[in-house]
Coordinates of C-alpha atoms in Angstrom, one line a residue:
M1 CA 110.2 84.1 229.6
I2 CA 109.2 87.3 232.3
F3 CA 111.1 89.7 234.1
E4 CA 109.3 91.8 236.6
Q5 CA 110.0 94.5 238.2
G6 CA 109.9 93.9 242.3
A7 CA 108.8 97.7 242.6
A8 CA 107.3 100.4 241.3
D9 CA 110.1 103.4 242.3
S10 CA 110.1 105.7 239.3
R11 CA 113.5 105.2 238.4
P12 CA 114.9 103.4 234.9
H13 CA 116.8 100.2 235.8
T14 CA 119.1 98.0 233.7
L15 CA 119.1 94.0 233.8
F16 CA 121.8 92.2 232.4
V17 CA 121.3 88.9 231.5
D18 CA 124.5 87.2 231.2
E19 CA 123.4 83.8 229.0
F20 CA 120.3 81.8 228.5
R21 CA 120.4 78.1 227.5
I22 CA 118.1 75.4 226.5
E23 CA 119.6 71.7 227.1
N24 CA 118.7 68.3 228.1
A25 CA 120.0 67.3 231.9
S26 CA 122.6 64.8 230.2
A27 CA 123.9 67.9 228.2
S28 CA 124.0 70.2 231.5
S29 CA 125.8 67.3 233.3
T30 CA 129.3 67.4 232.5
S31 CA 131.3 66.6 235.3
S32 CA 132.0 63.3 234.7
K33 CA 133.9 64.5 231.3
P34 CA 137.0 65.5 231.2
V35 CA 137.8 69.3 231.0
P36 CA 138.3 70.9 227.5
P37 CA 141.9 71.3 226.5
A38 CA 143.9 74.2 226.6
P39 CA 143.7 76.0 223.3
R40 CA 146.9 75.7 221.0
N41 CA 148.8 78.0 219.0
L42 CA 147.5 81.1 220.4
R43 CA 149.1 83.9 218.2
A44 CA 148.9 87.9 218.6
H45 CA 149.6 90.2 215.7
A46 CA 149.3 94.3 216.6
Y47 CA 148.3 96.8 214.6
E48 CA 148.4 100.6 215.0
R49 CA 146.1 100.6 218.0
H50 CA 144.6 96.7 218.6
V51 CA 146.2 93.2 218.8
D52 CA 144.9 90.1 217.2
L53 CA 144.5 87.4 218.7
S54 CA 144.3 83.7 216.8
W55 CA 144.3 80.3 217.8
D56 CA 143.6 76.4 216.1
A57 CA 140.4 75.6 215.9
P58 CA 139.8 71.6 217.7
K59 CA 139.4 68.8 215.1
A60 CA 136.2 69.1 213.7
N61 CA 133.6 66.5 215.2
S62 CA 135.7 66.1 218.2
E63 CA 134.9 65.5 222.1
D64 CA 137.3 69.1 222.3
E65 CA 134.9 71.1 220.8
S66 CA 131.7 69.6 221.8
A67 CA 132.4 70.1 225.1
L68 CA 133.3 74.2 224.9
G69 CA 131.2 76.4 226.2
R70 CA 133.2 79.6 225.4
F71 CA 137.0 80.8 225.4
I72 CA 138.1 83.2 228.1
V73 CA 140.8 85.9 226.8
Y74 CA 143.2 87.1 229.7
R75 CA 146.0 90.3 229.0
S76 CA 148.7 91.1 231.1
F77 CA 150.8 94.7 230.6
D78 CA 153.5 92.9 232.9
G79 CA 154.1 89.2 231.7
A80 CA 152.7 87.9 235.2
N81 CA 149.7 89.3 236.4
F82 CA 146.8 88.5 233.9
R83 CA 142.9 89.4 234.1
P84 CA 140.2 88.6 231.8
I85 CA 139.1 91.0 229.2
G86 CA 136.8 89.3 227.3
M87 CA 134.9 85.9 226.0
Q88 CA 135.0 84.1 222.8
T89 CA 131.7 81.9 221.5
P90 CA 132.9 78.3 220.4
G91 CA 133.5 78.1 216.5
V92 CA 135.4 81.4 216.6
Y93 CA 139.1 81.1 217.3
R94 CA 139.8 84.9 216.8
Y95 CA 139.8 88.1 219.5
T96 CA 140.6 91.5 219.2
D97 CA 141.2 93.7 221.9
F98 CA 141.4 97.8 221.1
L99 CA 144.1 99.3 223.3
G100 CA 143.5 102.3 221.8
K101 CA 147.6 103.8 221.3
V102 CA 150.4 103.1 219.7
G103 CA 153.7 101.7 221.4
A104 CA 151.6 99.7 224.0
K105 CA 152.7 95.8 224.6
A106 CA 150.0 93.8 225.9
Y107 CA 150.7 89.3 227.2
Y108 CA 148.0 87.0 226.2
K109 CA 146.5 83.4 227.3
V110 CA 143.4 82.0 226.5
V111 CA 141.3 79.2 228.1
A112 CA 138.9 77.1 227.0
S113 CA 135.7 77.0 229.4
D114 CA 132.8 74.0 228.9
A115 CA 129.1 74.3 230.0
N116 CA 129.8 74.5 234.0
Y117 CA 132.7 77.1 233.5
R118 CA 135.3 74.8 234.3
Q119 CA 138.3 75.9 232.9
S120 CA 141.1 74.0 230.7
A121 CA 144.6 75.0 231.5
P122 CA 146.0 78.1 229.7
S123 CA 146.8 78.2 226.3
G124 CA 151.1 79.4 225.9
I125 CA 151.5 83.0 226.2
A126 CA 151.6 85.5 223.2
S127 CA 152.6 88.9 223.4
A128 CA 152.8 92.0 220.3
T129 CA 153.5 95.6 220.7
T130 CA 151.1 98.3 218.3
R131 CA 153.0 100.5 216.1
S132 CA 152.5 103.2 213.4
M133 CA 151.4 102.2 210.6
T134 CA 151.3 104.0 207.3
D135 CA 147.9 104.9 204.9
D136 CA 148.5 101.9 203.2
E137 CA 149.0 99.6 205.8
L138 CA 145.8 100.5 207.6
L139 CA 143.9 100.4 204.4
T140 CA 145.2 96.6 204.3
M141 CA 144.5 96.4 207.8
L142 CA 140.7 97.2 206.7
Q143 CA 140.8 94.9 204.0
E144 CA 142.4 91.9 205.8
A145 CA 139.9 92.6 208.5
C146 CA 136.7 92.9 206.5
F147 CA 137.9 89.9 204.2
R148 CA 137.9 87.3 207.4
Y149 CA 134.1 87.3 207.2
Y150 CA 134.0 85.5 204.2
W151 CA 136.9 83.7 204.9
E152 CA 136.4 82.7 208.8
G153 CA 132.6 83.2 209.0
A154 CA 131.4 81.2 205.8
H155 CA 129.3 77.8 206.1
P156 CA 131.4 75.2 206.6
D157 CA 129.7 72.8 204.0
S158 CA 128.5 74.9 201.2
G159 CA 131.2 78.1 201.7
M160 CA 128.8 80.4 200.9
I161 CA 128.1 83.4 203.3
R162 CA 126.0 83.6 206.1
E163 CA 123.5 86.9 206.3
N164 CA 125.0 88.2 209.5
L165 CA 127.3 87.0 212.2
P166 CA 126.2 85.9 215.0
G167 CA 123.1 85.0 213.7
N168 CA 121.5 82.0 212.7
D169 CA 123.6 79.8 211.2
R170 CA 122.1 77.8 208.8
I171 CA 121.1 80.8 206.7
V172 CA 123.3 81.8 203.8
A173 CA 122.6 84.6 201.3
T174 CA 123.1 84.5 197.8
G175 CA 123.9 88.1 196.8
A176 CA 126.7 88.5 200.1
S177 CA 127.7 85.7 198.6
G178 CA 128.2 87.1 195.3
F179 CA 130.4 89.7 197.2
G180 CA 132.3 87.3 199.4
V181 CA 133.6 85.9 195.7
M182 CA 134.8 89.2 195.1
A183 CA 136.4 89.6 198.6
L184 CA 138.1 86.6 198.2
V185 CA 139.6 87.6 194.8
V186 CA 141.2 90.0 196.9
G187 CA 142.1 88.2 199.6
V188 CA 144.0 85.9 197.3
E189 CA 145.7 88.7 195.2
R190 CA 146.6 90.4 198.7
G191 CA 148.0 87.2 200.4
F192 CA 145.8 87.0 203.1
I193 CA 145.1 83.1 201.5
T194 CA 146.8 81.1 198.8
R195 CA 145.4 81.1 195.4
Q196 CA 144.7 77.4 196.0
Q197 CA 142.5 78.2 198.8
G198 CA 140.9 80.1 197.1
V199 CA 140.4 77.7 194.2
E200 CA 139.0 74.7 196.7
R201 CA 137.0 77.5 198.6
L202 CA 135.0 78.2 195.3
N203 CA 135.1 75.2 193.7
R204 CA 133.1 74.3 197.0
I205 CA 130.6 77.2 196.6
T206 CA 130.0 76.3 192.6
T207 CA 129.5 73.1 193.0
F208 CA 126.7 74.0 195.6
L209 CA 124.9 76.5 193.6
E210 CA 125.0 74.2 190.7
N211 CA 123.1 71.7 193.0
A212 CA 120.8 74.2 194.9
P213 CA 116.8 75.0 194.0
R214 CA 117.0 77.1 190.8
Y215 CA 114.3 78.8 189.2
H216 CA 114.6 79.7 185.5
G217 CA 118.2 80.0 186.8
A218 CA 118.1 82.0 189.2
W219 CA 118.8 81.2 192.7
S220 CA 116.7 82.4 195.5
H221 CA 117.2 85.3 198.4
F222 CA 118.6 82.7 200.9
M223 CA 119.1 79.2 201.3
N224 CA 120.1 76.8 203.9
G225 CA 123.9 76.2 203.3
T226 CA 123.6 72.7 204.0
T227 CA 121.2 71.4 201.5
G228 CA 120.3 74.2 199.7
Q229 CA 116.9 74.6 200.7
S230 CA 115.2 77.8 199.8
L231 CA 114.3 79.7 202.9
P232 CA 111.4 82.3 203.2
V233 CA 112.9 83.9 205.5
F234 CA 111.0 88.0 204.9
D235 CA 107.8 86.1 204.2
V236 CA 106.3 83.3 202.8
I237 CA 106.1 84.5 199.1
D238 CA 109.6 84.8 199.1
S239 CA 110.2 81.2 198.1
G240 CA 111.4 81.7 194.4
G241 CA 113.9 83.0 192.3
D242 CA 115.4 86.1 193.0
L243 CA 116.9 88.1 190.3
V244 CA 118.6 90.8 191.9
E245 CA 119.9 88.9 194.2
T246 CA 121.2 86.4 191.3
A247 CA 122.9 89.4 189.6
F248 CA 125.1 89.9 192.2
L249 CA 126.2 86.6 192.6
V250 CA 127.1 86.3 189.1
Q251 CA 128.8 90.1 189.0
G252 CA 131.2 88.0 191.4
L253 CA 131.4 84.8 190.0
L254 CA 132.1 86.4 186.3
A255 CA 135.5 88.4 188.5
A256 CA 136.3 85.4 190.0
R257 CA 136.0 83.5 186.4
Q258 CA 138.7 86.0 185.1
Y259 CA 140.9 85.5 187.7
F260 CA 141.2 82.0 188.2
N261 CA 142.6 81.1 184.5
Q262 CA 145.4 79.2 184.8
S263 CA 145.5 76.1 183.0
T264 CA 145.6 74.1 186.3
P265 CA 142.7 70.6 186.3
Q266 CA 140.9 73.2 189.5
E267 CA 141.3 76.2 188.1
V268 CA 140.0 75.0 184.3
A269 CA 137.0 73.2 186.3
L270 CA 136.1 76.4 188.1
A271 CA 136.4 78.4 184.7
K272 CA 133.7 75.6 183.2
R273 CA 131.2 75.5 186.4
I274 CA 131.0 79.6 186.3
T275 CA 130.5 79.7 182.8
H276 CA 127.8 77.1 183.2
L277 CA 125.9 78.7 186.2
W278 CA 125.9 82.1 184.3
E279 CA 125.0 81.0 180.7
T280 CA 121.8 78.8 183.0
V281 CA 120.2 82.1 184.4
E282 CA 117.2 83.0 182.2
W283 CA 117.2 86.5 182.8
D284 CA 114.6 86.7 179.4
W285 CA 112.1 84.8 181.7
Y286 CA 112.0 87.5 184.4
R287 CA 110.6 89.8 181.6
K288 CA 107.6 88.5 182.7
S289 CA 106.1 88.6 179.2
Q290 CA 107.4 89.0 176.0
D291 CA 105.9 92.4 175.4
S292 CA 107.0 93.6 178.6
D293 CA 108.9 97.0 179.2
A294 CA 111.1 95.7 181.9
L295 CA 112.4 93.1 184.4
Y296 CA 110.8 91.4 187.6
W297 CA 112.6 90.9 190.9
H298 CA 110.7 87.6 192.2
W299 CA 109.1 84.4 190.6
A300 CA 108.1 81.3 192.3
P301 CA 106.2 78.1 191.2
E302 CA 103.7 78.5 194.1
W303 CA 103.4 82.1 193.5
S304 CA 104.2 82.7 189.9
W305 CA 104.5 86.6 189.8
F306 CA 102.5 87.5 193.0
I307 CA 104.8 90.3 194.3
N308 CA 105.0 91.9 190.9
H309 CA 108.3 94.2 192.1
R310 CA 109.2 96.1 188.5
L311 CA 113.1 96.7 188.6
T312 CA 113.4 100.4 188.1
G313 CA 116.4 102.5 188.9
F314 CA 117.9 104.2 189.9
N315 CA 118.6 102.2 193.2
E316 CA 120.6 99.2 193.7
T317 CA 119.6 97.3 190.3
M318 CA 121.6 98.2 187.6
I319 CA 123.4 95.3 187.6
V320 CA 120.7 93.6 186.8
Y321 CA 120.0 94.9 183.2
L322 CA 123.1 95.0 182.7
L323 CA 124.0 91.2 183.5
A324 CA 120.3 90.2 181.1
I325 CA 121.5 92.6 178.3
A326 CA 125.2 90.6 178.6
S327 CA 123.7 87.2 178.5
P328 CA 124.9 85.0 175.9
T329 CA 121.7 82.5 176.1
H330 CA 119.2 84.6 177.8
G331 CA 119.6 88.0 177.0
V332 CA 117.3 90.5 176.4
A333 CA 117.3 93.5 174.4
P334 CA 119.5 96.8 175.0
E335 CA 116.2 99.0 174.9
L336 CA 115.3 97.2 177.9
Y337 CA 117.6 99.4 179.7
Y338 CA 115.7 102.6 178.6
T339 CA 112.2 100.8 178.8
G340 CA 112.8 99.2 182.3
W341 CA 115.7 100.2 184.4
A342 CA 115.4 104.6 183.2
G343 CA 111.9 103.9 182.2
Q344 CA 109.8 106.8 181.4
S345 CA 106.4 105.1 182.3
E346 CA 103.9 106.0 184.5
A347 CA 104.4 102.9 186.2
A348 CA 108.1 103.5 186.7
E349 CA 106.8 107.2 187.8
L350 CA 104.7 105.5 190.2
Y351 CA 107.6 103.4 191.5
R352 CA 109.8 106.1 192.1
K353 CA 107.6 108.5 193.8
G354 CA 106.1 105.5 196.0
W355 CA 109.6 104.6 197.5
S356 CA 110.8 108.3 198.1
G357 CA 108.3 110.3 198.8
S358 CA 110.0 112.8 196.4
S359 CA 109.0 114.2 192.8
E360 CA 112.8 115.1 192.2
G361 CA 113.9 112.1 190.2
E362 CA 110.7 110.7 189.5
H363 CA 111.4 110.7 185.9
Y364 CA 115.2 109.4 186.0
A365 CA 116.7 112.1 185.7
N366 CA 117.1 114.5 188.3
G367 CA 119.1 117.7 188.1
T368 CA 118.8 118.8 191.2
K369 CA 121.8 120.7 193.5
Y370 CA 121.7 119.5 196.9
Y371 CA 124.5 121.5 199.3
E372 CA 125.1 123.1 195.6
I373 CA 126.2 119.4 194.4
K374 CA 124.0 118.6 191.0
L375 CA 122.4 114.9 191.2
D376 CA 122.1 113.8 187.8
V377 CA 119.8 110.5 188.4
G378 CA 118.8 109.8 191.3
V379 CA 115.5 109.9 193.3
G380 CA 115.7 113.4 196.3
S381 CA 118.7 113.2 197.3
G382 CA 120.0 110.4 196.4
G383 CA 118.6 107.4 198.8
P384 CA 121.0 105.7 200.8
L385 CA 124.6 105.2 199.7
F386 CA 124.8 101.3 198.9
F387 CA 123.0 102.8 195.6
A388 CA 126.8 103.7 194.5
H389 CA 128.3 100.4 195.6
Y390 CA 126.3 97.2 195.0
S391 CA 126.0 97.3 191.1
Y392 CA 129.5 99.0 191.0
M393 CA 131.8 96.7 193.2
G394 CA 132.6 94.5 189.5
L395 CA 131.1 97.0 187.2
D396 CA 133.5 100.2 186.6
P397 CA 130.7 103.0 186.5
H398 CA 134.0 105.5 184.5
S399 CA 132.7 103.0 181.6
L400 CA 129.1 103.6 181.7
T401 CA 128.2 107.0 179.8
D402 CA 124.1 107.3 179.2
L403 CA 121.3 110.1 178.1
Y404 CA 121.7 111.3 181.4
T405 CA 125.3 110.9 183.3
N406 CA 128.6 109.3 183.3
Y407 CA 127.9 107.0 186.5
F408 CA 131.1 107.5 188.2
A409 CA 130.7 110.9 188.2
N410 CA 126.9 110.5 189.7
N411 CA 127.9 108.3 192.4
R412 CA 130.6 110.7 193.6
N413 CA 128.3 113.1 194.1
L414 CA 125.6 111.0 195.5
A415 CA 128.5 110.0 198.3
L416 CA 129.6 113.8 198.5
I417 CA 125.8 114.9 199.1
N418 CA 125.7 112.1 201.8
R419 CA 128.7 113.6 203.5
A420 CA 127.1 117.4 203.0
Y421 CA 124.2 115.9 204.5
A422 CA 125.9 114.6 207.4
I423 CA 127.4 117.5 208.2
D424 CA 124.6 119.8 207.8
N425 CA 122.8 117.3 210.0
P426 CA 119.5 118.6 210.0
G427 CA 118.8 116.5 212.8
K428 CA 121.1 117.2 214.8
H429 CA 122.5 113.9 215.8
K430 CA 125.6 113.4 217.7
T431 CA 126.5 110.1 215.5
Y432 CA 127.1 112.7 212.1
G433 CA 130.5 115.0 211.3
A434 CA 132.2 115.8 208.7
D435 CA 134.5 112.3 209.5
A436 CA 131.5 110.9 209.9
W437 CA 129.3 110.0 207.6
G438 CA 127.7 107.5 205.1
L439 CA 123.8 106.9 205.2
T440 CA 122.8 103.8 204.2
A441 CA 121.3 100.7 204.6
S442 CA 122.3 98.4 208.3
D443 CA 121.5 97.1 211.6
G444 CA 119.9 99.6 213.6
P445 CA 118.6 99.9 217.0
R446 CA 115.1 98.3 216.5
G447 CA 116.3 96.1 213.6
Y448 CA 117.9 96.5 209.7
V449 CA 117.0 100.5 207.9
P450 CA 117.9 102.1 205.1
E451 CA 118.9 105.5 206.1
A452 CA 119.4 107.9 203.7
P453 CA 120.3 111.8 203.8
N454 CA 116.7 113.1 204.3
P455 CA 114.8 113.5 207.2
P456 CA 112.3 111.0 206.6
D457 CA 115.0 108.2 206.4
D458 CA 117.4 109.8 209.2
K459 CA 117.3 107.8 212.2
G460 CA 120.8 108.8 213.4
T461 CA 122.4 105.4 212.6
L462 CA 125.7 105.6 210.6
A463 CA 127.4 102.2 209.0
P464 CA 131.1 102.6 208.4
T465 CA 130.8 100.8 205.2
G466 CA 128.8 103.7 203.7
A467 CA 131.9 106.2 203.9
L468 CA 134.7 103.0 203.5
A469 CA 133.3 101.5 200.4
S470 CA 132.8 104.8 199.0
F471 CA 136.9 105.0 198.7
P472 CA 137.0 105.3 195.0
Y473 CA 135.1 108.7 194.8
T474 CA 135.6 110.6 198.0
P475 CA 139.4 108.7 198.8
D476 CA 140.0 111.9 201.2
A477 CA 136.9 112.2 203.3
S478 CA 136.9 108.2 203.3
M479 CA 140.1 107.9 204.7
A480 CA 139.2 110.8 207.1
A481 CA 136.0 108.6 208.0
F482 CA 138.1 105.4 208.2
K483 CA 140.6 107.0 210.7
H484 CA 138.0 108.4 213.0
F485 CA 136.0 105.0 213.0
Y486 CA 139.1 103.0 213.7
R487 CA 141.4 105.5 215.9
D488 CA 138.3 107.6 217.9
L489 CA 135.9 104.7 218.2
G490 CA 137.6 101.8 217.8
D491 CA 137.4 100.3 221.6
R492 CA 133.5 100.1 220.4
A493 CA 133.0 100.0 216.7
W494 CA 136.2 97.6 215.8
G495 CA 135.9 93.9 216.3
I496 CA 137.7 90.7 214.8
Y497 CA 135.8 91.6 211.1
G498 CA 137.1 95.1 211.1
P499 CA 134.6 98.0 211.6
I500 CA 131.0 96.7 213.1
D501 CA 128.0 97.2 211.1
A502 CA 126.4 100.6 212.3
Y503 CA 126.3 102.5 215.4
N504 CA 124.3 105.4 216.9
L505 CA 125.6 107.6 219.4
D506 CA 122.2 109.7 220.4
E507 CA 120.9 106.2 221.8
D508 CA 124.6 105.1 222.9
W509 CA 124.0 101.8 220.6
W510 CA 126.6 99.8 219.0
S511 CA 125.7 96.9 216.6
P512 CA 126.3 93.6 217.8
I513 CA 126.5 91.9 214.4
Y514 CA 128.1 92.2 211.5
M515 CA 126.3 91.6 207.7
G516 CA 127.4 90.2 204.7
L517 CA 126.2 93.1 202.9
N518 CA 128.5 95.3 204.4
Q519 CA 131.7 94.2 205.0
A520 CA 132.5 93.1 201.5
P521 CA 131.8 96.0 199.5
I522 CA 134.7 97.6 201.8
T523 CA 137.2 95.0 200.9
V524 CA 136.6 94.9 197.1
M525 CA 135.5 99.0 196.6
V526 CA 138.8 99.7 199.1
E527 CA 140.9 97.6 195.7
N528 CA 139.2 99.4 192.9
Y529 CA 140.6 102.6 194.5
R530 CA 144.1 101.3 195.5
T531 CA 144.3 99.3 191.9
G532 CA 141.5 98.9 190.6
L533 CA 141.6 95.2 190.4
V534 CA 137.5 94.0 190.4
W535 CA 136.4 96.4 187.5
K536 CA 139.5 95.2 185.8
L537 CA 138.4 91.3 186.2
F538 CA 134.9 91.8 185.7
H539 CA 135.1 94.3 182.1
S540 CA 137.7 91.6 181.0
N541 CA 134.8 89.3 180.2
P542 CA 133.9 89.2 176.8
E543 CA 130.2 89.2 177.3
I544 CA 130.6 92.7 179.4
Q545 CA 132.3 94.7 176.6
T546 CA 129.8 93.2 174.4
M547 CA 127.1 94.7 176.7
L548 CA 128.8 98.0 176.5
K549 CA 128.8 97.9 173.2
K550 CA 125.1 97.3 172.9
V551 CA 124.0 100.1 175.1
D552 CA 126.4 102.8 173.4
A553 CA 124.6 101.6 170.2
T554 CA 121.1 102.5 171.9
T555 CA 122.2 105.4 173.8
A556 CA 124.0 106.9 170.5
D557 CA 120.6 106.2 168.3
L558 CA 118.6 107.5 170.9
R559 CA 120.7 110.6 170.5
A560 CA 120.8 110.8 167.0
H561 CA 117.3 110.5 166.2
E562 CA 116.4 113.0 169.2
Q563 CA 114.5 110.7 170.5
K564 CA 112.8 110.1 174.3
P565 CA 114.2 107.0 176.1
L566 CA 111.4 104.4 174.6
K567 CA 107.8 103.7 176.7

């Protein structure tokens, strides 16, 4: 498909393409089919600055569903004069209307539209009035909105989590699903769904995982949500086991096993299923050889160790080493924490230099001050902020102190450095400020980018998850950022699943998607800030307590003998 400008006039032009459809003749001819029925049971729920609309889904596989082309949402401020304000795609039965102020009352109705834009009769009218909310109420609103990604947006067959929405609906992501499991636990605890709903969803997920292909116990990064087939989305050689994604998944499953611990048949079955999945991950296989000093990210039957990606900290992969040490069936020696994760070998040093371009932190320990804030561990100024989130959604960083640092203190400083960089703003980007910080990996104007607080990795794109998943470390600064994202930018940055994935004011770009890796850390880490729920659950696993004792003993032994970490 090619678009050509009619005449060259040296002026910029914008072409808006409203819709593409590829369909056969019979599908496009709907004149003989009845107009779709009106949406049923429209509900309007008001918050501080916006109103959430929801309505009932048609029955699965019904004519009502197949005939749909879109939903059209109408709004009125007087209950009489309605104007269209937006559309929603079939399969999504929710719409967010950002009114921008407290005390605004609006009336709504929704119609269904078919492929030829014939409209149904309207739904019933629903109304709501925005209201003042306390900080505590705002946090619950934030958690619930992000939670919906994992509840309403999950794959219908497996219950697993899609990589992004909107996106390829058949692709589910293993790591994002682990994050989603923790978000489901929070959803039950907060009353967003019932306990029974949570158990049913998790039994569906774990049943799918039992039947999906495994590679010495590890799952692939991406799978077909219906069949379980491994999908090499990134590259043809990424077709086998992904130990990092598997660790993120297991982190979530172990937290869920401790939460759903009642003696009902469903919960007993769920716990047994999780235990079996956990105990059949062959962490020791991913050493590559018995004398290897580290774990490796990938293995595939067709390609063996061809990717050859050594897991070396400091980054998002700490949880892999800790779970490998914790495994009661396929465990590795705790010394691997210091030879692999915090390794001092030439391979580890070259790895850190290679991805960061910095010699600061090349030996794991850093010690440099950035904006007068000392970073004990990390390469350069710390890297993307998800380094302080992904391994610590279940693992409480307060609990881990090694030869180099306490990880709560280190993660807090990593977040503070990130914010200080945004305030300094050496690139003079319009996006950043004291309440607009949190450089991390996200969608960007030209695709997925791991933004970080250093000029080479700073493109002016900001993901709200950076600051919002840092609530345990920087509660005041994170709350200020949340209010900025919601109150100041909410007409563009807030939608059906909460804050959008990212935005860039330099380019007036607002991400059209949400990502599975970015919404759950908000729900879960806000809960860890408020109650410590997921941290407590994960640490109540006896295997985790045993692992921490092993790492502590190894650390104490190295200190007692005044040794450097093993090479």
